[in-house]
Short mmCIF file of C-alpha atoms and ligand atoms in Angstrom, two decimals:
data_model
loop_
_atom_site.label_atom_id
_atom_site.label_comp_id
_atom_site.label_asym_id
_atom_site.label_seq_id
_atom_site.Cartn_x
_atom_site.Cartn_y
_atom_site.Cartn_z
CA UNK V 469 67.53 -27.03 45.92
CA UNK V 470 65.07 -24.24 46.74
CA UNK V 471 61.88 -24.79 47.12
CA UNK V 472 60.33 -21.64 45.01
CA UNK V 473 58.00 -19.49 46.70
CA UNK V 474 54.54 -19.23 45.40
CA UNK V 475 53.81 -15.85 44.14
CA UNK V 476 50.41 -14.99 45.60
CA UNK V 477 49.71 -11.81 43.21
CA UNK V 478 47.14 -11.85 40.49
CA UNK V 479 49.88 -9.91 38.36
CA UNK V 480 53.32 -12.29 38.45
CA UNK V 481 53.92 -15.38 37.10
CA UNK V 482 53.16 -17.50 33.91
CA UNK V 483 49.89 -16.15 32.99
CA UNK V 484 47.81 -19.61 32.79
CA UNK V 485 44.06 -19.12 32.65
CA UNK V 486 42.85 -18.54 36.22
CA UNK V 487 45.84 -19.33 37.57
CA UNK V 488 45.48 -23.12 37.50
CA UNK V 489 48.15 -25.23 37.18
CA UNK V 490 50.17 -25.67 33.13
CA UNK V 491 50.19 -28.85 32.35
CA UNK V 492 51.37 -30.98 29.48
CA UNK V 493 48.60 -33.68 29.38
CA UNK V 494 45.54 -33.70 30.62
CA UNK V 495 45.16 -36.69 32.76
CA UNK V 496 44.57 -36.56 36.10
CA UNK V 497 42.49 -33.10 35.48
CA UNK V 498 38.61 -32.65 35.11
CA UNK V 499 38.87 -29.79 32.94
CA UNK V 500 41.59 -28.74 30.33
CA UNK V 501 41.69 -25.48 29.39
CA UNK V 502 43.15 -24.61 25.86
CA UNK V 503 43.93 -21.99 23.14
CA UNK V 504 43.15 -22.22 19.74
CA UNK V 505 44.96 -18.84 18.41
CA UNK V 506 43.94 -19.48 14.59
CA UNK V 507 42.12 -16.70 12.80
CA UNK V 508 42.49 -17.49 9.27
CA UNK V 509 38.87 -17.57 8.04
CA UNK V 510 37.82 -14.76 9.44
CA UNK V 511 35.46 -12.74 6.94
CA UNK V 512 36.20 -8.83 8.10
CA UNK V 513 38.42 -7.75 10.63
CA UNK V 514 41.45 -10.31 11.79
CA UNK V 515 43.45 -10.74 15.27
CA UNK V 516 41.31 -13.68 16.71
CA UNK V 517 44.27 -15.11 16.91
CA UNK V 518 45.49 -13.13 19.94
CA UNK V 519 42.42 -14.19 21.66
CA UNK V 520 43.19 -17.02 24.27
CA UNK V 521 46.47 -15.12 25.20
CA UNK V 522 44.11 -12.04 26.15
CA UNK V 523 42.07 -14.25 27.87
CA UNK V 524 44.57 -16.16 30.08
CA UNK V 525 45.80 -12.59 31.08
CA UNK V 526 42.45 -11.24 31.89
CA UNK V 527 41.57 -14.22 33.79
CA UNK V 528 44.14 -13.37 36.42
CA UNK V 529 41.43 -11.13 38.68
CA UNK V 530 39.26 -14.22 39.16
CA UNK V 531 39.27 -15.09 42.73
CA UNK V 532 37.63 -17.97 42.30
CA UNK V 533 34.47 -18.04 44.16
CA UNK V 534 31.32 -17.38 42.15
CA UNK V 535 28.92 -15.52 44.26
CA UNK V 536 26.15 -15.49 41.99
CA UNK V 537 26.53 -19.33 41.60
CA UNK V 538 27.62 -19.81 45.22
CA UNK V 539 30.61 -22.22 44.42
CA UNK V 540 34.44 -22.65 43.82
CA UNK V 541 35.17 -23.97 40.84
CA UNK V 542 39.09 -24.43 40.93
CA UNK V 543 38.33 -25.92 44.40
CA UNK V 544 35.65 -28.39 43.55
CA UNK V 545 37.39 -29.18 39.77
CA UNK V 546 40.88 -30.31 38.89
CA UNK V 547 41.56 -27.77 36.35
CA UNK V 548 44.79 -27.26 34.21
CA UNK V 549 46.08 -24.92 31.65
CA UNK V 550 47.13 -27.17 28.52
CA UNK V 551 48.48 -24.08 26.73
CA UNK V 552 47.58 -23.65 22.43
CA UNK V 553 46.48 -26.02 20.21
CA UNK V 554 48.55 -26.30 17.26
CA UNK V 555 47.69 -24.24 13.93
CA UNK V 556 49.05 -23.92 10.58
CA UNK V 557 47.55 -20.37 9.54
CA UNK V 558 47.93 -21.14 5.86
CA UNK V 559 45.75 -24.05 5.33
CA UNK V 560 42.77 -24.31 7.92
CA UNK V 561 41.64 -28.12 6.66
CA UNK V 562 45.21 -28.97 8.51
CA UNK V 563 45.00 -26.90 10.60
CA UNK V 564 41.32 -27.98 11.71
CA UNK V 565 42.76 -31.76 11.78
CA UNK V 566 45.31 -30.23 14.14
CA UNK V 567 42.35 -28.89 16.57
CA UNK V 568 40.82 -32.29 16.06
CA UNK V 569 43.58 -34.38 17.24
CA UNK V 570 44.45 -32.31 19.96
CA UNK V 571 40.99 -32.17 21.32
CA UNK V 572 40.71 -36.07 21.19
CA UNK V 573 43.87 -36.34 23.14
CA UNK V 574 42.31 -34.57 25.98
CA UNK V 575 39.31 -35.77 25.91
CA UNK V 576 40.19 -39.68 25.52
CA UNK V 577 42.47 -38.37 28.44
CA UNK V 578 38.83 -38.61 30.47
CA UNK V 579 39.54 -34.50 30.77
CA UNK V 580 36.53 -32.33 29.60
CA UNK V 581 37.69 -29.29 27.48
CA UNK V 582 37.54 -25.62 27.41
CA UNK V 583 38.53 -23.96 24.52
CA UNK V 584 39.52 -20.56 23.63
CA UNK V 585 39.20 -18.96 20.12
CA UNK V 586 40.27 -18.40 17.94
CA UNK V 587 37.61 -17.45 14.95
CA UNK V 588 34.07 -19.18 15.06
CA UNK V 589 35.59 -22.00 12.67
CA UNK V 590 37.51 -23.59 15.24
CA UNK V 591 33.96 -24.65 16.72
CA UNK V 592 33.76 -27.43 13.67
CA UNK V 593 36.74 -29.47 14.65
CA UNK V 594 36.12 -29.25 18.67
CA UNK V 595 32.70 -30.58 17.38
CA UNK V 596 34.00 -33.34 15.79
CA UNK V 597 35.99 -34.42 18.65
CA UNK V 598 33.15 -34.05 21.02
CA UNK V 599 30.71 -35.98 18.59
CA UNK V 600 33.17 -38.78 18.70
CA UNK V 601 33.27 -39.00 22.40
CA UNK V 602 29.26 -38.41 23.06
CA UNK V 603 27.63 -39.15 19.50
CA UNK V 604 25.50 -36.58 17.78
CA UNK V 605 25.46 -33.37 20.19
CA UNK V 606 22.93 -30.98 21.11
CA UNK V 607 23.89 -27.51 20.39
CA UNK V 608 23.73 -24.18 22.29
CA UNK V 609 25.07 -21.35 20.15
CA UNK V 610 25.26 -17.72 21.21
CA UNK V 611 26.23 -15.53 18.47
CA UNK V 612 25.15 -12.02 16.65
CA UNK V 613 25.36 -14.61 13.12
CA UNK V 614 23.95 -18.03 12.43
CA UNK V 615 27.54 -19.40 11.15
CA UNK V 616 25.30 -21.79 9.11
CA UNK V 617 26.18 -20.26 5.35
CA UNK V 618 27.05 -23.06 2.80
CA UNK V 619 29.80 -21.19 1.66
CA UNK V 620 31.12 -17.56 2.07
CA UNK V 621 34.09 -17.64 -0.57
CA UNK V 622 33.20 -19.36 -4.13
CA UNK V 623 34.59 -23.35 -3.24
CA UNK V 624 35.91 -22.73 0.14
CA UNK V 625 33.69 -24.64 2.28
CA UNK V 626 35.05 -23.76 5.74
CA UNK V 627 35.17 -20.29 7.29
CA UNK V 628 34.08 -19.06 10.04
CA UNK V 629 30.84 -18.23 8.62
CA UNK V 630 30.09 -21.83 7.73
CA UNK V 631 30.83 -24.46 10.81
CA UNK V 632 27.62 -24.99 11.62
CA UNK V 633 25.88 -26.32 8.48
CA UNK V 634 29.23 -29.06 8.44
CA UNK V 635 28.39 -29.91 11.53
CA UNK V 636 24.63 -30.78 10.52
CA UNK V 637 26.01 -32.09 7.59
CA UNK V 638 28.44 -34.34 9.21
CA UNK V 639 25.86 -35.64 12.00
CA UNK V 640 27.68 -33.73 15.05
CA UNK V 641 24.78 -32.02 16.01
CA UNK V 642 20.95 -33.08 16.07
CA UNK V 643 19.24 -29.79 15.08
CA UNK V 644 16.41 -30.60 16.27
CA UNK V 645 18.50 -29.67 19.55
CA UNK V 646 20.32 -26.72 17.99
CA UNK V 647 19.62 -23.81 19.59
CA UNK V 648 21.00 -20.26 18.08
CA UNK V 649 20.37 -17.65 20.76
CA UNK V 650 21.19 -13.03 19.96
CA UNK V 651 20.73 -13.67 15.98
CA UNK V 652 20.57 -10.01 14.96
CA UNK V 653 22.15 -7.30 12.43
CA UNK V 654 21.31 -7.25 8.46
CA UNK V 655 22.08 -9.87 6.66
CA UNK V 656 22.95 -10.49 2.62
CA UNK V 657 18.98 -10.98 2.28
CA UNK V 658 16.02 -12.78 4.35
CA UNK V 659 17.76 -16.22 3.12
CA UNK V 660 20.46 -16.22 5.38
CA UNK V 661 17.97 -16.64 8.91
CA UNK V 662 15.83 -18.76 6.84
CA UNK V 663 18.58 -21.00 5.88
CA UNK V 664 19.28 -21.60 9.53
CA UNK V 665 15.70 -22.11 10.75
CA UNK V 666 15.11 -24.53 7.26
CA UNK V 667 18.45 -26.72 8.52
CA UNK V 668 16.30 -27.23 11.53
CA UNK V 669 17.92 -24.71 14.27
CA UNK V 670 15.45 -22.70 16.57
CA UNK V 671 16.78 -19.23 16.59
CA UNK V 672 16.18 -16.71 18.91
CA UNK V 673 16.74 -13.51 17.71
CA UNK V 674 17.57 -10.62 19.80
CA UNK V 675 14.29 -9.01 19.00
CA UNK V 676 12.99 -12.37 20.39
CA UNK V 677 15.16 -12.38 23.47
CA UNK V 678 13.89 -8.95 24.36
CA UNK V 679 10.47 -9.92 23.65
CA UNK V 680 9.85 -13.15 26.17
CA UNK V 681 12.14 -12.39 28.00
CA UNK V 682 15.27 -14.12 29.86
CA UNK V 683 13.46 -16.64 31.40
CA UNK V 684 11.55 -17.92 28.39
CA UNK V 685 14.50 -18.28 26.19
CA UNK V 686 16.15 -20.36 29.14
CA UNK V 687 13.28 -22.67 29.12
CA UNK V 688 13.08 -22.95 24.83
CA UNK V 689 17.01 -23.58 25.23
CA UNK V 690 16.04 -26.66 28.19
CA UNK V 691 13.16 -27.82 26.09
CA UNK V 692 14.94 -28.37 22.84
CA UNK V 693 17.74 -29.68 24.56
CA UNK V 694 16.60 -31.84 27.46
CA UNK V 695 18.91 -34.38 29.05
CA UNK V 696 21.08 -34.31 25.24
CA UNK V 697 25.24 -34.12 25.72
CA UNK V 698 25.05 -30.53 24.73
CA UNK V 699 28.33 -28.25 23.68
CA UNK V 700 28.25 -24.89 24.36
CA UNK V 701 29.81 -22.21 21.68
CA UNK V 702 29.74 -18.44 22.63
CA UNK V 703 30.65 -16.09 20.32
CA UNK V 704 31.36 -12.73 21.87
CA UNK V 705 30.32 -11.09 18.92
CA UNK V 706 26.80 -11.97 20.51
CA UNK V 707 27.17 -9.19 23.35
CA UNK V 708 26.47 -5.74 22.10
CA UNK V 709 29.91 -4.52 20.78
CA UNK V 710 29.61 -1.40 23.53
CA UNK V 711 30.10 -3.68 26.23
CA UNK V 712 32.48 -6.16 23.83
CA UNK V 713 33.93 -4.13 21.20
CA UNK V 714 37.47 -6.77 20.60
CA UNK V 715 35.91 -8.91 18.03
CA UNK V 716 36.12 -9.22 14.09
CA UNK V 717 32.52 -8.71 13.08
CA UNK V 718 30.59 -6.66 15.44
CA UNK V 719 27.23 -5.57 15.30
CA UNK V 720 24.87 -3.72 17.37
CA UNK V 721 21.76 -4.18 19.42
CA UNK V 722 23.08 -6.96 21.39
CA UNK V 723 23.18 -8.27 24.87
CA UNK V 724 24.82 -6.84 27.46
CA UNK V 725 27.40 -8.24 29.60
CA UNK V 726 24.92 -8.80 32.69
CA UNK V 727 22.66 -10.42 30.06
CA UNK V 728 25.41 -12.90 28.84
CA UNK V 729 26.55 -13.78 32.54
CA UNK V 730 22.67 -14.50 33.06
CA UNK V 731 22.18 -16.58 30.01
CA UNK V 732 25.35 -18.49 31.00
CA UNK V 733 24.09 -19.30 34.43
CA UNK V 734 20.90 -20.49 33.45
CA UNK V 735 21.94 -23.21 32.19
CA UNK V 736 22.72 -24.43 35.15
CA UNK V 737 22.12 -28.68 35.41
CA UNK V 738 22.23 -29.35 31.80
CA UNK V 739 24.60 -31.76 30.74
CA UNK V 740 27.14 -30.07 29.07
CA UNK V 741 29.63 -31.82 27.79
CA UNK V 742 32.09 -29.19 25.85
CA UNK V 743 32.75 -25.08 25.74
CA UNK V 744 34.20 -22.68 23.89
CA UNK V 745 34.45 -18.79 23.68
CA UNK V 746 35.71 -17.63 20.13
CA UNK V 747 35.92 -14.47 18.36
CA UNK V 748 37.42 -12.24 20.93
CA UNK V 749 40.23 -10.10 18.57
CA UNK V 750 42.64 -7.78 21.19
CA UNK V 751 43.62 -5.18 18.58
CA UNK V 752 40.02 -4.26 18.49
CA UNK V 753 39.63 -4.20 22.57
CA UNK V 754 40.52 -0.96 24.31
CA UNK V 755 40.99 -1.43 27.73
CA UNK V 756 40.80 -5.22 27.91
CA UNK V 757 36.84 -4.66 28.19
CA UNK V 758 36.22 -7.58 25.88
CA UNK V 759 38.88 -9.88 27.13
CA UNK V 760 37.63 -9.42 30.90
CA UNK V 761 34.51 -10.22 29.77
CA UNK V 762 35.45 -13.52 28.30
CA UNK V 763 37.34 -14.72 31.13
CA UNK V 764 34.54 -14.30 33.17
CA UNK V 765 32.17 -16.25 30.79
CA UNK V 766 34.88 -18.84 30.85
CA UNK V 767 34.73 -19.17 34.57
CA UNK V 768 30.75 -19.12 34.52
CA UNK V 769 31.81 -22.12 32.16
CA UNK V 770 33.80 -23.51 35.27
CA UNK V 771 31.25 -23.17 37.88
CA UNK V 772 28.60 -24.61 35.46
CA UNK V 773 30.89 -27.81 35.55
CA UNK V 774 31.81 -27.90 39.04
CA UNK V 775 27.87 -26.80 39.86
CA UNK V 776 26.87 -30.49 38.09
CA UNK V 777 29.83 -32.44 39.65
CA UNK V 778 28.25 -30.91 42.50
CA UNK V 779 24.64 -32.23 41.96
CA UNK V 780 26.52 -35.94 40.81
CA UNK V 781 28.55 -36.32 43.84
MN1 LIG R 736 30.13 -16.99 15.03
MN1 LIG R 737 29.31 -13.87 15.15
#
């Protein structure tokens, strides 16, 4: 038997995120990467569920070293592709205990997880598998929305405008180390930010960001957060939709990609414990612009967690 010859351009092959290895479990690996194509509660425009393959084929430009964060993260991490997370796009309470299950898997398999949306209420049952691994989690949430509604359809408690509140309500998070960062856009009525703030999240609005400055709201996110096991949840909807326009519910005013990258980096230390990038919808992206974008968020993700192994070692 042949040996096969290792294709060495960005553009053949299987497209696994970053070209790491695909793997079918997760042990052995420091990171797992994963899809979660299910876009079934979306409230306005649908197609999150093409997001992770977008990603993964977007992510093939990354060469790997991080310049800005002066390390390799596929060379200092064990990283693996796990492929999708099973969904049932009918009936997102199964299909959430689908996400859950699969999440524990990996993480039990001593693997920490990356996880690609997907709509914003994938973030509820990735929290639930985190909070049963590290207990009640701190919370940093980019986003244009707060996600913390009690309910966006008459009955139907879970959406993707709603993860958040379960999450309080079900003791994954601590909010008083939730931190919502690029709230902007109108809203139903004044309720809906002071529904967030009155569950106990500190929000920093855009306005806010733009105000104090980059800097600031790094040291707000540290201070509410401190040493906490803190997931990470970064809905692209939070960049301005000029510079990310592949996503269901855009609105306008917000961060640019350089901004983004920035906030990303600064956290930088912290012990994060879980990621994931949701919301990015391909039949809304022309030219990939969004996608591209959220691959290199995702490997900003990487080098945060090879950056701490780093520090540990
Ligand atoms: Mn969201
Ligand atoms: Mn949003």
């Amino acid at each position: 038997m042949t040996t096969p010859v290792f294709a060495a351009q960005p553009y053949s092959g299987i497209a696994s995120f970053g070209r790491v290895p695909i793997a079918r479990s997760a042990e052995g690996y420091d990171v797992s990467i994963v899809g979660v194509p299910y876009d079934g509660s979306v409230s306005y425009r649908s197609g999150a569920r093409f997001g992770p393959r977008a990603i993964r084929e977007q992510s093939l430009l990354l060469w790997g070293y991080n310049n800005a964060q002066k390390i390799a993260p596929f060379k200092v991490l064990k990283v693996a592709d796990l492929g999708d997370l099973d969904v049932i796009p009918p009936d997102i309470v199964a299909t959430h205990h689908e996400i859950e299950q699969g999440a524990s898997r990996i993480l039990t398999a001593g693997s920490m997880l990356i996880s690609l949306g997907g709509d914003h209420s994938v973030s509820l049952p990735l929290l639930r598998a985190h909070a049963k691994k590290h207990g009640p989690l701190a919370l940093i949430h980019f986003d244009a929305h707060p996600d913390t509604w009690d309910s966006e359809y008459p009955g139907q408690r879970y959406s993707h405008g709603t993860p958040f509140r379960r999450a309080i309500e079900e003791s994954l998070i601590d909010p008083s180390a939730y931190v919502q960062i690029g709230i902007r856009g109108p809203t139903n009525g004044p309720e809906d930010y002071l529904d967030a703030i009155g569950l106990g999240a500190r929000m920093i609005t855009f306005d806010e960001f733009r105000q104090i400055g980059l800097e600031n709201v790094l040291h707000e996110i540290r201070r509410r957060v401190g040493s906490r096991p803190a997931y990470v949840t970064l809905d692209i909807d939070a960049v301005d939709p000029a510079f990310a326009p592949g996503t269901g519910t855009p609105e306008v005013g917000g961060f640019s990609s350089y901004e983004m990258l920035q906030l990303v980096r600064g956290l930088t230390g912290m012990n994060l414990v879980g990621f994931d990038l949701v919301e990015v919808a391909p039949p809304f992206d022309p030219a990939n612009i969004t996608a591209i974008l959220a691959a290199n968020l995702v490997f900003e993700f990487l080098s945060l967690i090879a950056l701490r192994k780093a520090i540990e070692a």
